[in-house]
PDB file of C-alpha atoms in Angstrom:
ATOM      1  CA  UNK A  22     -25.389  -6.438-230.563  1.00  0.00           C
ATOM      2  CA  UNK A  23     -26.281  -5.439-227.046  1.00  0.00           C
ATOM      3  CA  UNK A  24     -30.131  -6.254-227.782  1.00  0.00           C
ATOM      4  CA  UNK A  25     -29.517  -9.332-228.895  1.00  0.00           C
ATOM      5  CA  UNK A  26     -27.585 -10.196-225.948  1.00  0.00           C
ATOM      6  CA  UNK A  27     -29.628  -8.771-223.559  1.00  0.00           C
ATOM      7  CA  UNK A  28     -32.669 -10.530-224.783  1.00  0.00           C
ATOM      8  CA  UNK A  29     -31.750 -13.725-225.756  1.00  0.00           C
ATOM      9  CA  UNK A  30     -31.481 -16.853-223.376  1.00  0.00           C
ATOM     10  CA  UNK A  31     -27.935 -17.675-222.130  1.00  0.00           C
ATOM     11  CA  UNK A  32     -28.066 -21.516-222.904  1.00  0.00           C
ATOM     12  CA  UNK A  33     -30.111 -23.824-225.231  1.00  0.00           C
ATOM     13  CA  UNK A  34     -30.994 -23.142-229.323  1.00  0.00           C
ATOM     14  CA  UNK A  35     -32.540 -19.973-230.184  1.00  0.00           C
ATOM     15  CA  UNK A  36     -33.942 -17.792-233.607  1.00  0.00           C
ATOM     16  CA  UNK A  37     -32.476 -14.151-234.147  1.00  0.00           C
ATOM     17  CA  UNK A  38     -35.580 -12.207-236.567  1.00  0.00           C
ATOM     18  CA  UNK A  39     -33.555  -9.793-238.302  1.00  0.00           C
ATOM     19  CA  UNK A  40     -36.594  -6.941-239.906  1.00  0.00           C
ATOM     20  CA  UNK A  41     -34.489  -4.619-242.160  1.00  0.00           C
ATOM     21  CA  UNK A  42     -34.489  -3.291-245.508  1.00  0.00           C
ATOM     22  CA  UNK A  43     -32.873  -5.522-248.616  1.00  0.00           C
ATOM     23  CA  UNK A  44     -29.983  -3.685-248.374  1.00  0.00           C
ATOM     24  CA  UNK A  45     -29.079  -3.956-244.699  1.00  0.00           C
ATOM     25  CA  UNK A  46     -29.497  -7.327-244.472  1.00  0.00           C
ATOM     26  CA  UNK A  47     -25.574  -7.543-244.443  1.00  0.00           C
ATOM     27  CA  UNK A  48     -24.978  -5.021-241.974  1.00  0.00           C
ATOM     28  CA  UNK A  49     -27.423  -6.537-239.241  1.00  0.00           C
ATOM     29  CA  UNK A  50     -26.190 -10.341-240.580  1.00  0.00           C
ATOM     30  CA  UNK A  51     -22.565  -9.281-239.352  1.00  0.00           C
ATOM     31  CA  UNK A  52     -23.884  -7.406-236.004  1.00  0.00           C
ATOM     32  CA  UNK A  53     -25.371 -10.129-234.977  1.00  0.00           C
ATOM     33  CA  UNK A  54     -22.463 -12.632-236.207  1.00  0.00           C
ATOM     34  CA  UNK A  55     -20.439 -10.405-233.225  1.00  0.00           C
ATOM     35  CA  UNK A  56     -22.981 -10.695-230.360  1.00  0.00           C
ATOM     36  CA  UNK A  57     -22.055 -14.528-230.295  1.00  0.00           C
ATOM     37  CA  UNK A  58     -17.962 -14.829-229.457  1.00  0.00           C
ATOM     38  CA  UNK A  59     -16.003 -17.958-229.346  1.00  0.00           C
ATOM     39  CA  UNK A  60     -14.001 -17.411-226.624  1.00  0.00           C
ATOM     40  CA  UNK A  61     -14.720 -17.684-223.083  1.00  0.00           C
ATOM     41  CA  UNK A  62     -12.406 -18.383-219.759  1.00  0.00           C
ATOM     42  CA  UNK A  63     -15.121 -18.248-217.159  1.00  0.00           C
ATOM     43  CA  UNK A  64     -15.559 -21.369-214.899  1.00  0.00           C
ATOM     44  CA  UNK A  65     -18.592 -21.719-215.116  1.00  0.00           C
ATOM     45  CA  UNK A  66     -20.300 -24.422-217.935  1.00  0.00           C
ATOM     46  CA  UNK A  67     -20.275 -23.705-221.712  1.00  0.00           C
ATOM     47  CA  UNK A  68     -22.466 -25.485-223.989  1.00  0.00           C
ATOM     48  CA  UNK A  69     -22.650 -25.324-227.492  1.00  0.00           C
ATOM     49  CA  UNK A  70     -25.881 -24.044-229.071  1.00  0.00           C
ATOM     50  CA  UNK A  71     -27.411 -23.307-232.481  1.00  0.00           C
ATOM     51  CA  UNK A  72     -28.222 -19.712-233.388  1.00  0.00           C
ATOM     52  CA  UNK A  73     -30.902 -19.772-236.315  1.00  0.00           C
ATOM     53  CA  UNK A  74     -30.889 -15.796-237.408  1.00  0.00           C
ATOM     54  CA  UNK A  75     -34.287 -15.383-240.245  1.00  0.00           C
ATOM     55  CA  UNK A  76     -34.556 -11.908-241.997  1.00  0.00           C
ATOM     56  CA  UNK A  77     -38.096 -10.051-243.550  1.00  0.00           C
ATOM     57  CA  UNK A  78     -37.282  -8.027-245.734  1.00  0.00           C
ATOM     58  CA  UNK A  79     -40.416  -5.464-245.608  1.00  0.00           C
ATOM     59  CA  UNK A  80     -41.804  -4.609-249.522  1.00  0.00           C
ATOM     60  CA  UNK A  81     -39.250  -7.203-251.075  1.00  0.00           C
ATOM     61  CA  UNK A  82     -40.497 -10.508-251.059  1.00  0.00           C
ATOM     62  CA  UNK A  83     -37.555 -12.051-252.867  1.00  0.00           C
ATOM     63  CA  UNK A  84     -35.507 -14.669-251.050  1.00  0.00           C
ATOM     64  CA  UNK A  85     -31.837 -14.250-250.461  1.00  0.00           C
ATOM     65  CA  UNK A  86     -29.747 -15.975-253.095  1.00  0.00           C
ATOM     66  CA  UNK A  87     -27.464 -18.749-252.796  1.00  0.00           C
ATOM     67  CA  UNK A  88     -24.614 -16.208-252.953  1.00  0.00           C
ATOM     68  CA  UNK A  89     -26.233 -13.955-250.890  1.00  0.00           C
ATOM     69  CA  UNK A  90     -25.986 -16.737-247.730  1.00  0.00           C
ATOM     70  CA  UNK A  91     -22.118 -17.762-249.056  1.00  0.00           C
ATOM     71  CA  UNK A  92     -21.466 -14.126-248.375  1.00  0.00           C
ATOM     72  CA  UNK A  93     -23.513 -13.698-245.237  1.00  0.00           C
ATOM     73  CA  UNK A  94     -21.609 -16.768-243.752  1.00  0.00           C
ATOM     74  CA  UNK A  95     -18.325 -16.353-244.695  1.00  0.00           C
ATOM     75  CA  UNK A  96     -18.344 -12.820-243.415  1.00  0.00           C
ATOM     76  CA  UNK A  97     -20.009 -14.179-240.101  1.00  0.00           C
ATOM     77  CA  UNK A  98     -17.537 -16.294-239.911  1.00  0.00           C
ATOM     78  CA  UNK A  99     -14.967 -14.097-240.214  1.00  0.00           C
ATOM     79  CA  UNK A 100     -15.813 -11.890-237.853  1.00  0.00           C
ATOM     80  CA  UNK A 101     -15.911 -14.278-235.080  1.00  0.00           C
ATOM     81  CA  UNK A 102     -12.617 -15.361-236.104  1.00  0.00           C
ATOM     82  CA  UNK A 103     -11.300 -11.507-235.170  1.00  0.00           C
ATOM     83  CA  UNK A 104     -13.016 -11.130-232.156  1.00  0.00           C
ATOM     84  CA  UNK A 105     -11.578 -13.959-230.866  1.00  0.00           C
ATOM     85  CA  UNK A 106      -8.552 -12.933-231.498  1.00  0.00           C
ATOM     86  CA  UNK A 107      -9.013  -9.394-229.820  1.00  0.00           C
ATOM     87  CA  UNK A 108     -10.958 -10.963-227.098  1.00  0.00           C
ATOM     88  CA  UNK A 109      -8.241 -13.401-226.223  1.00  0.00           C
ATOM     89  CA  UNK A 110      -6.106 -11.748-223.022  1.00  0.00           C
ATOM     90  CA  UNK A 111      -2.211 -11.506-223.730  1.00  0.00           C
ATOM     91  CA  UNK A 112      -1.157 -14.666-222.532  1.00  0.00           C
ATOM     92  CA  UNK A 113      -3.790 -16.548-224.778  1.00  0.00           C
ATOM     93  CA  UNK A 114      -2.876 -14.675-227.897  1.00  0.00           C
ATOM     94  CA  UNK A 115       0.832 -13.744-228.027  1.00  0.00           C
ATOM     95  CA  UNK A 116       2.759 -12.869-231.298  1.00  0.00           C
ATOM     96  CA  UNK A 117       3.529 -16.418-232.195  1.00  0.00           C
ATOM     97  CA  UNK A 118       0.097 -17.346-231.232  1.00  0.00           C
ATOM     98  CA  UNK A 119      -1.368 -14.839-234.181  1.00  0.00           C
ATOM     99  CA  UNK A 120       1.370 -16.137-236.652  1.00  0.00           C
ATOM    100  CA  UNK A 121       0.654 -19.555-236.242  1.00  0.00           C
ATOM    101  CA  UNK A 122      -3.149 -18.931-236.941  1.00  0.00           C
ATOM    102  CA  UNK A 123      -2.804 -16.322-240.010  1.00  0.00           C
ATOM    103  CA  UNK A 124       0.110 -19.467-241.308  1.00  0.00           C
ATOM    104  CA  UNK A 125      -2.937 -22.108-240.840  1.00  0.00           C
ATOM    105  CA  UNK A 126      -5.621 -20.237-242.305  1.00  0.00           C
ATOM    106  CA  UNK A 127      -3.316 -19.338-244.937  1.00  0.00           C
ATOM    107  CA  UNK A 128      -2.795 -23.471-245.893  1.00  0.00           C
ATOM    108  CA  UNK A 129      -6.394 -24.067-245.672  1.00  0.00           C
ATOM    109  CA  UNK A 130      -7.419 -21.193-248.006  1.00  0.00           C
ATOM    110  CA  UNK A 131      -4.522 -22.517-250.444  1.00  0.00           C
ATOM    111  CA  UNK A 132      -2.555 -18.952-250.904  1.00  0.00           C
ATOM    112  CA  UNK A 133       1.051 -18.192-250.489  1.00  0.00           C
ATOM    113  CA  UNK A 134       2.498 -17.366-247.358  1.00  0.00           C
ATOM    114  CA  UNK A 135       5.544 -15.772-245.900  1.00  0.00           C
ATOM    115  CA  UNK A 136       6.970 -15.209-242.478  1.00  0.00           C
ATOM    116  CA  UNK A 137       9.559 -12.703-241.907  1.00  0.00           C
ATOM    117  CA  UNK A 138      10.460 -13.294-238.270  1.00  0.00           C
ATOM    118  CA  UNK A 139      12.676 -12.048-235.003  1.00  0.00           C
ATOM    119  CA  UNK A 140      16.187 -10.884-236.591  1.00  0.00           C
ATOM    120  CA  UNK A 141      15.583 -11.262-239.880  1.00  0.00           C
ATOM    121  CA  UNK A 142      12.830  -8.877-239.801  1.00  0.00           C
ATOM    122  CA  UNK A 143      16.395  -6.691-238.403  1.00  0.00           C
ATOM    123  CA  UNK A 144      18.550  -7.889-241.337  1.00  0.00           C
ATOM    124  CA  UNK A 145      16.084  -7.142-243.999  1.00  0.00           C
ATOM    125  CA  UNK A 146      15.254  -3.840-243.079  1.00  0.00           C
ATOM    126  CA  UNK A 147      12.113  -3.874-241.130  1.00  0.00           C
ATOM    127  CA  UNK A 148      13.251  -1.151-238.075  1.00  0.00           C
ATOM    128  CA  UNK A 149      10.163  -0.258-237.315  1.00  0.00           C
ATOM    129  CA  UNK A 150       7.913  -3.929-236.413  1.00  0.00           C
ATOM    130  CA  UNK A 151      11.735  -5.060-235.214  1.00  0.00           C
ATOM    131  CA  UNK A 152      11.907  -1.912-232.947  1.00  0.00           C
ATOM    132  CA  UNK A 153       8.842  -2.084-231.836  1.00  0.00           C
ATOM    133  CA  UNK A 154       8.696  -5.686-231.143  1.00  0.00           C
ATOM    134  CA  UNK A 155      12.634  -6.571-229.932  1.00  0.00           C
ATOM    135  CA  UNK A 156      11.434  -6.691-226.377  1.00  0.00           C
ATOM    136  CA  UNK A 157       9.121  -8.786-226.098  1.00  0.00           C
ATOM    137  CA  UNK A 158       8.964 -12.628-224.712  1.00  0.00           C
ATOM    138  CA  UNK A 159       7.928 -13.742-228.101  1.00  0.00           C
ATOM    139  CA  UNK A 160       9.320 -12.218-231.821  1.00  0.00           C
ATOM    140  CA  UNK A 161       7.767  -9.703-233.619  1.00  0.00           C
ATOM    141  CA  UNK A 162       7.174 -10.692-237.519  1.00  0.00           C
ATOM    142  CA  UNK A 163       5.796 -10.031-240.669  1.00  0.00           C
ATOM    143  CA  UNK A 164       3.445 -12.159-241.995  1.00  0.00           C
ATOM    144  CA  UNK A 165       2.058 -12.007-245.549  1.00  0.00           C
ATOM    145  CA  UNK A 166      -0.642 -13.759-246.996  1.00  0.00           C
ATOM    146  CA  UNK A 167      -1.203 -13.963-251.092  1.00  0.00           C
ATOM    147  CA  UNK A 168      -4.404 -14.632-253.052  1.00  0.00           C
ATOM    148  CA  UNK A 169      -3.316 -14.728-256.721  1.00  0.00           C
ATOM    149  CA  UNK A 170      -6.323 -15.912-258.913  1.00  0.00           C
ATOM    150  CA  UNK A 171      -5.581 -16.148-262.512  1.00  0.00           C
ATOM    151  CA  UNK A 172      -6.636 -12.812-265.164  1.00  0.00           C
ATOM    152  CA  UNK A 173      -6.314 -10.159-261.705  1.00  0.00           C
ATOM    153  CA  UNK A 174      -5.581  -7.183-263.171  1.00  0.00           C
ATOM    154  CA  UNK A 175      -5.041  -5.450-260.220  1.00  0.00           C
ATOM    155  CA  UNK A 176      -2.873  -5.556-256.976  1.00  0.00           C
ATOM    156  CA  UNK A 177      -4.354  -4.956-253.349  1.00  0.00           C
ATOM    157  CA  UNK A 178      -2.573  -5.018-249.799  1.00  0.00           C
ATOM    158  CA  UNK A 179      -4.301  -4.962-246.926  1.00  0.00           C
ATOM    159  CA  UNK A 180      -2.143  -3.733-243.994  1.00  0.00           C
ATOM    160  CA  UNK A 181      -3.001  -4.456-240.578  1.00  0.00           C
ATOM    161  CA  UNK A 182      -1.660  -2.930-237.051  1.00  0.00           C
ATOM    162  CA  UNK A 183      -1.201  -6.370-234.763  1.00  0.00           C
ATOM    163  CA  UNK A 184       0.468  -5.002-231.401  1.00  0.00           C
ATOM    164  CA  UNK A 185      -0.237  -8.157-229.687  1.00  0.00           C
ATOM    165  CA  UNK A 186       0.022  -5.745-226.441  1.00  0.00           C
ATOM    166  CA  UNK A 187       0.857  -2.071-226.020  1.00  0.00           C
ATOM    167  CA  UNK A 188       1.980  -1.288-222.307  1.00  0.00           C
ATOM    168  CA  UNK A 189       3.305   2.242-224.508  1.00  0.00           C
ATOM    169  CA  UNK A 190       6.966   0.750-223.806  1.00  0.00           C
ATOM    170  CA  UNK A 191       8.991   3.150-221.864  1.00  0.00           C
ATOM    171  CA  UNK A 192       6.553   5.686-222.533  1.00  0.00           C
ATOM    172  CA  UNK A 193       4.412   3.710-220.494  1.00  0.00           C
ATOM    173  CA  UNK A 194       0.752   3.976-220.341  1.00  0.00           C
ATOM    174  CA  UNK A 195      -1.351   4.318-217.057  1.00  0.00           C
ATOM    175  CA  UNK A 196      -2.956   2.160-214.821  1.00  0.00           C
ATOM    176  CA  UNK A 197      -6.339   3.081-216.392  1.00  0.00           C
ATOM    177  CA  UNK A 198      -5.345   3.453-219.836  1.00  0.00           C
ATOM    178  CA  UNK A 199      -3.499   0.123-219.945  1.00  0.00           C
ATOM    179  CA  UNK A 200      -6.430  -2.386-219.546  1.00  0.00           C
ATOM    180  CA  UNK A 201      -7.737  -3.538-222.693  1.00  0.00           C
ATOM    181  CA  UNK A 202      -4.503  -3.126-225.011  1.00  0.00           C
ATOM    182  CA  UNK A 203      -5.070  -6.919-226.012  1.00  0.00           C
ATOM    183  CA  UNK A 204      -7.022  -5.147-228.447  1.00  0.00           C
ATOM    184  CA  UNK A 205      -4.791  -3.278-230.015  1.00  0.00           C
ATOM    185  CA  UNK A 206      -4.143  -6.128-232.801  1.00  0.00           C
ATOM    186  CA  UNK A 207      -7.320  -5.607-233.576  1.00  0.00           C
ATOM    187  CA  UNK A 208      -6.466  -3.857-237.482  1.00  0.00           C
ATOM    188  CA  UNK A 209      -4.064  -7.312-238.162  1.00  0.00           C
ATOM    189  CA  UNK A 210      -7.439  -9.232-236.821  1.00  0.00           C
ATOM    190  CA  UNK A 211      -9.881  -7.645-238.963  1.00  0.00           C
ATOM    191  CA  UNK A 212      -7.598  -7.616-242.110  1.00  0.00           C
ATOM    192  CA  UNK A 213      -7.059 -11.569-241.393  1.00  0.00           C
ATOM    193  CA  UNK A 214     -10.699 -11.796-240.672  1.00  0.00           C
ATOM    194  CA  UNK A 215     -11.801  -9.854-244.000  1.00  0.00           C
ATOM    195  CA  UNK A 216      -9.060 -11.667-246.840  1.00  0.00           C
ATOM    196  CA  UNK A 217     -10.233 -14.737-244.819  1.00  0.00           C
ATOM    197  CA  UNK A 218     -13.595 -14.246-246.483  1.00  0.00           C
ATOM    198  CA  UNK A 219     -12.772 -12.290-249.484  1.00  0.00           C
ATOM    199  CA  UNK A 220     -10.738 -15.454-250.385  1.00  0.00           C
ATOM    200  CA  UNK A 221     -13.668 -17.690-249.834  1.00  0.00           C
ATOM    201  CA  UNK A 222     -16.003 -15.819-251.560  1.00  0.00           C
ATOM    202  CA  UNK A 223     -13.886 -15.825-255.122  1.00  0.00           C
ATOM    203  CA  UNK A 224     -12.135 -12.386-255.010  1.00  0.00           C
ATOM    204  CA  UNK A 225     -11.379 -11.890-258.505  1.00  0.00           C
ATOM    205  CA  UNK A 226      -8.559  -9.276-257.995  1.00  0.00           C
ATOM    206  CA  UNK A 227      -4.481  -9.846-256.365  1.00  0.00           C
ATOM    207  CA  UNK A 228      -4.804  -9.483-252.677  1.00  0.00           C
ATOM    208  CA  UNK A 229      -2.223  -9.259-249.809  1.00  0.00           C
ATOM    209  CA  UNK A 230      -3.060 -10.014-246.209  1.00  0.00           C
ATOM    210  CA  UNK A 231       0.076  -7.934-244.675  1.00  0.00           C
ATOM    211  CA  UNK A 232       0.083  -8.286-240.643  1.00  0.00           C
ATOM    212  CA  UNK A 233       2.319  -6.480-238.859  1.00  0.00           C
ATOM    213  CA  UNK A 234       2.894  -8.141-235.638  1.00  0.00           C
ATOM    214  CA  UNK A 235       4.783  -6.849-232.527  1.00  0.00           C
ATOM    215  CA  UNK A 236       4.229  -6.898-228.957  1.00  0.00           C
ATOM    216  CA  UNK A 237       4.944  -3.029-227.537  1.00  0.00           C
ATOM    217  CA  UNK A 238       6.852  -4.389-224.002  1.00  0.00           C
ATOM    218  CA  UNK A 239       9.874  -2.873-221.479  1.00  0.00           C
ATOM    219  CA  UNK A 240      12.591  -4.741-220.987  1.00  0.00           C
ATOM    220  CA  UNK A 241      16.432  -4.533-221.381  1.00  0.00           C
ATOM    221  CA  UNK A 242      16.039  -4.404-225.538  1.00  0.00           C
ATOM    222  CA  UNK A 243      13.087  -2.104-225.729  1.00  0.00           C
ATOM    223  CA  UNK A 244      13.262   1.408-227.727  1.00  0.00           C
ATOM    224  CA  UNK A 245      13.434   4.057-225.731  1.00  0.00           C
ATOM    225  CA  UNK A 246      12.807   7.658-226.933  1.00  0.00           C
ATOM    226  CA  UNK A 247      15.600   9.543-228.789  1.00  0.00           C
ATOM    227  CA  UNK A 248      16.458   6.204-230.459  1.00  0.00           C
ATOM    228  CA  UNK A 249      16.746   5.802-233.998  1.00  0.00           C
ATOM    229  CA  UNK A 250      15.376   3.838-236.034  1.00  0.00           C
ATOM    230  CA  UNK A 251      15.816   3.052-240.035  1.00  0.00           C
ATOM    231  CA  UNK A 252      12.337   1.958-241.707  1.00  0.00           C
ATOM    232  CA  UNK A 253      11.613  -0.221-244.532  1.00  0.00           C
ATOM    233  CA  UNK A 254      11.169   2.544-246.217  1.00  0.00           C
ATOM    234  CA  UNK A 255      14.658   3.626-245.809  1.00  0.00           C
ATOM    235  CA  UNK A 256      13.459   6.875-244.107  1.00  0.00           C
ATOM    236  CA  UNK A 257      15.115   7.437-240.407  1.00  0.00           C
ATOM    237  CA  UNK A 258      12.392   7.580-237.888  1.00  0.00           C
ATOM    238  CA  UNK A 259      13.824   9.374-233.997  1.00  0.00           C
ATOM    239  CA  UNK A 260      11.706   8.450-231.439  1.00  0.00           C
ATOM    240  CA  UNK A 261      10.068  10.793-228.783  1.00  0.00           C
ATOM    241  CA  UNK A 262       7.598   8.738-227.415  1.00  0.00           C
ATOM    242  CA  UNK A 263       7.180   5.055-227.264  1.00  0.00           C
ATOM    243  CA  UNK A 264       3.853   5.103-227.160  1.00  0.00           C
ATOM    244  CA  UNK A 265       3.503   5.999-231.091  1.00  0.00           C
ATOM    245  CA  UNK A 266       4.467   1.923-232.305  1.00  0.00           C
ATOM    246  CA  UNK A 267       1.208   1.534-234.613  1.00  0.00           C
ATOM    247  CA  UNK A 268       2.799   3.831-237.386  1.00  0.00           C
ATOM    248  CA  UNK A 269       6.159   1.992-237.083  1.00  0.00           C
ATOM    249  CA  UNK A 270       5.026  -1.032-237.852  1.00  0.00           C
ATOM    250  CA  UNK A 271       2.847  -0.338-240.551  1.00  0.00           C
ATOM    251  CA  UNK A 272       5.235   2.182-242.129  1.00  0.00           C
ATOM    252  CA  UNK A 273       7.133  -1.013-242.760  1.00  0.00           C
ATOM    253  CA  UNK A 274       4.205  -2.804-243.631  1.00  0.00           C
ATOM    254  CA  UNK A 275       2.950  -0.272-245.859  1.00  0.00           C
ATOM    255  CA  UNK A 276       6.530   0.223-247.438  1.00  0.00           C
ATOM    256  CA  UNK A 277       6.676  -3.421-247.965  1.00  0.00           C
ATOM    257  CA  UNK A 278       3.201  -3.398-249.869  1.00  0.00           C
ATOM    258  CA  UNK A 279       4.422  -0.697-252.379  1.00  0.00           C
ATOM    259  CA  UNK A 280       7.799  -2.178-252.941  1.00  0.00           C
ATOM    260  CA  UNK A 281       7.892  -5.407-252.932  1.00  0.00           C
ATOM    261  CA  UNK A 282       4.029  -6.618-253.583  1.00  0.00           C
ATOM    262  CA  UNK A 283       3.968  -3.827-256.297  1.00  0.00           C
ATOM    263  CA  UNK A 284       0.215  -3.119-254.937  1.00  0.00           C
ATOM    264  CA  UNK A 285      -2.009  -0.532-257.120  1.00  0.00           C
ATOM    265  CA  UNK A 286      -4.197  -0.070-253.754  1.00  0.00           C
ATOM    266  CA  UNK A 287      -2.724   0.032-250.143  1.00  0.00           C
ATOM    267  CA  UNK A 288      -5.376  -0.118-247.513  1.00  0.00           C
ATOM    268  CA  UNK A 289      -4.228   0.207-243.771  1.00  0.00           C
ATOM    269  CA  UNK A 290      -6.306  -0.546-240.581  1.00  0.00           C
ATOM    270  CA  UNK A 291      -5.383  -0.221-237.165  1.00  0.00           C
ATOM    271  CA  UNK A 292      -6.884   1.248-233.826  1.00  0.00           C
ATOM    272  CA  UNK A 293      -6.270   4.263-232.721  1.00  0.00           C
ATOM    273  CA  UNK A 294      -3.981   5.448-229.907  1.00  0.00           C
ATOM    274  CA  UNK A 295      -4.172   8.095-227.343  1.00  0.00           C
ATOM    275  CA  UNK A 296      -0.543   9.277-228.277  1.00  0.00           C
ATOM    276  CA  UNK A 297      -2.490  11.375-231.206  1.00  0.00           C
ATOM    277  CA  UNK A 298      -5.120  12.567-229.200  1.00  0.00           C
ATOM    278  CA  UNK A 299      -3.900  16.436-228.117  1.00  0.00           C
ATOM    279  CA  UNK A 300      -5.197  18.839-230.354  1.00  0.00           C
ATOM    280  CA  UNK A 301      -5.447  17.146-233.071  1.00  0.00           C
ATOM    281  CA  UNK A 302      -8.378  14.182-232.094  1.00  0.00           C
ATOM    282  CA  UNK A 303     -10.688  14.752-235.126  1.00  0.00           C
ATOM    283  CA  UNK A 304     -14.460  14.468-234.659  1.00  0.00           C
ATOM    284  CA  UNK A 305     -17.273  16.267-236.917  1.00  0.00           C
ATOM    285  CA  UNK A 306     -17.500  19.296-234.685  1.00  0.00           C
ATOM    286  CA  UNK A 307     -13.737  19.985-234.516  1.00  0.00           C
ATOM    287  CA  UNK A 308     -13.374  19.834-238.229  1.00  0.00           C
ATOM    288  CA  UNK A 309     -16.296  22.234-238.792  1.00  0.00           C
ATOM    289  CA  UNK A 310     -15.194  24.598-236.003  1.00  0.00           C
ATOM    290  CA  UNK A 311     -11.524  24.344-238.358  1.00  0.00           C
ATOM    291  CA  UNK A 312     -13.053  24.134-241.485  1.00  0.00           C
ATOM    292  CA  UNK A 313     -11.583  21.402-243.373  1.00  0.00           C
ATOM    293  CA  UNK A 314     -12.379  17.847-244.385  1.00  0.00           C
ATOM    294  CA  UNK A 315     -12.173  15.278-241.298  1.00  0.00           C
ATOM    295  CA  UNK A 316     -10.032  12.838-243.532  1.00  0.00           C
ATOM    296  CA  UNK A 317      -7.179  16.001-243.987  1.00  0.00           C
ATOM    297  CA  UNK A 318      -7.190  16.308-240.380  1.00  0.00           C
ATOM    298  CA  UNK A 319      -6.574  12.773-239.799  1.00  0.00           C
ATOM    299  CA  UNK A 320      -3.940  13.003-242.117  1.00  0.00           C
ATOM    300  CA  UNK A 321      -2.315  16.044-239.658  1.00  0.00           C
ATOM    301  CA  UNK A 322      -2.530  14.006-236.593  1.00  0.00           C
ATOM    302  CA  UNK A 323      -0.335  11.299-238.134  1.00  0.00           C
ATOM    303  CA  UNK A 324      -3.229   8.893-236.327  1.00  0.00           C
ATOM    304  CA  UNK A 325      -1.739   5.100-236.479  1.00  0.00           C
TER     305      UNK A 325
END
């Protein structure tokens, strides 16, 4: 991503030459998909341009397939859809803002779609995204997106973190730490970004879009640590430091998946917060030094 934006011209039409093996093709088609965003607030003037991207595909002369580009674009396009949405700054992308979207995409891919919203998310049960999210200017919500093709024999839920902003509520983050939590809705933005062109593409299979959308502020409602709070779940949750929100929400969103959308696979992605770091941030060295699997020592750091 940074070559191609290093080299490339700023303005006018240009040709990306992708030279990879067959089965990269998709890898470098998305990376480059990325190095192009759709949103910009600078002053200065934006022009639209046309990026051609080619691939050679050294020792297989085949052409990519029909299907092959359907796929290429539709995950291209996706992608740019969830950077914009992590790239947009908090008063460009609010709660709302993201519901509205996922609810639009939602009628033009033809799937179900339900909101849980504000209080109701409180009087059904959700106290974690309600916790979480009471604060803020705008609600926090549920939203859940359903692709039901006919003869799925399975059920998947994809769960995404979408903390619209995380300040780390009362718990409250630092002055250097703090810059750049518009991203942390990045998991909803990928998960909307990847059903988006699962959808598209014909996924055979029952799949849930599940975003979990709160906005982590300080004000008069907020949580503040040794409040309890009763998850989907039904499991009691006491809260030490506001700065842990990611699991809250997708506790409930997770809960929600198993219960309700009776799903055979849960998957959950979210970004990671520095509330797990301590002695528990899991790299390849630390786990060898410990001797045991990286994935069991995510599992001990209760990472969000």
């Amino acid at each position: 991503m940074d070559a191609v934006n290093k080299h490339l011209p700023k303005s006018g039409d240009s040709i990306v030459v992708m030279v990879c093996q067959r089965e990269h093709v998709f890898a470098c088609g998305v990376a480059v998909a990325r190095a192009f965003p759709t949103f910009t607030m600078k002053t200065r003037d934006v022009t639209e341009r046309n990026v051609t991207v080619c691939f050679v595909t050294p020792g297989d002369a085949s052409p990519l397939t029909g299907e092959d580009v359907k796929v290429l674009s539709a995950a291209a396009t996706s992608i740019r859809l969830s950077a914009d949405i992590v790239d947009r700054p908090r008063n460009e992308m609010t709660c709302d803002d993201l519901v509205n979207l996922a609810v639009k995409i939602g009628k033009e891919l033809n799937v179900s779609i339900k909101v849980i919203r504000g209080e109701e998310l409180r009087e059904q049960g959700f106290g974690g995204i309600y916790g979480v999210g009471k604060a803020a200017e705008t609600p926090p919500a549920l939203v859940v997106l359903s692709h039901l093709p006919q003869g799925a024999t399975k059920t998947i839920a994809w769960c995404g973190k979408g903390i619209m902003y995380d300040t780390g509520g009362f718990s409250m983050k630092t002055k250097t730490l703090m810059p750049g939590m518009k991203r942390d809705c990045g998991g909803a933005a990928g998960i909307l970004g990847g059903f988006k062109a699962a959808v598209e593409c014909g996924f055979s299979e029952n799949l849930h879009a599940v975003l979990c959308i709160a906005e982590n502020s300080v004000g008069p409602k907020a949580t503040v640590p040794d409040d309890i709070h009763i998850l989907y779940s039904g499991k009691s949750v006491e809260i030490n430091n506001t700065d842990a929100e990611g699991r809250l929400v997708l506790g409930d969103g997770v809960a929600y998946a198993r219960k309700d959308l009776q799903a055979d696979i849960v998957l959950d992605m979210c970004t990671f917060n520095w509330s797990s770091r301590g002695n528990y941030w899991c790299t390849p060295r630390r786990a060898a030094l410990q001797q045991r699997p990286m994935g069991d020592l995510r599992r001990v750091s209760g990472s969000n």
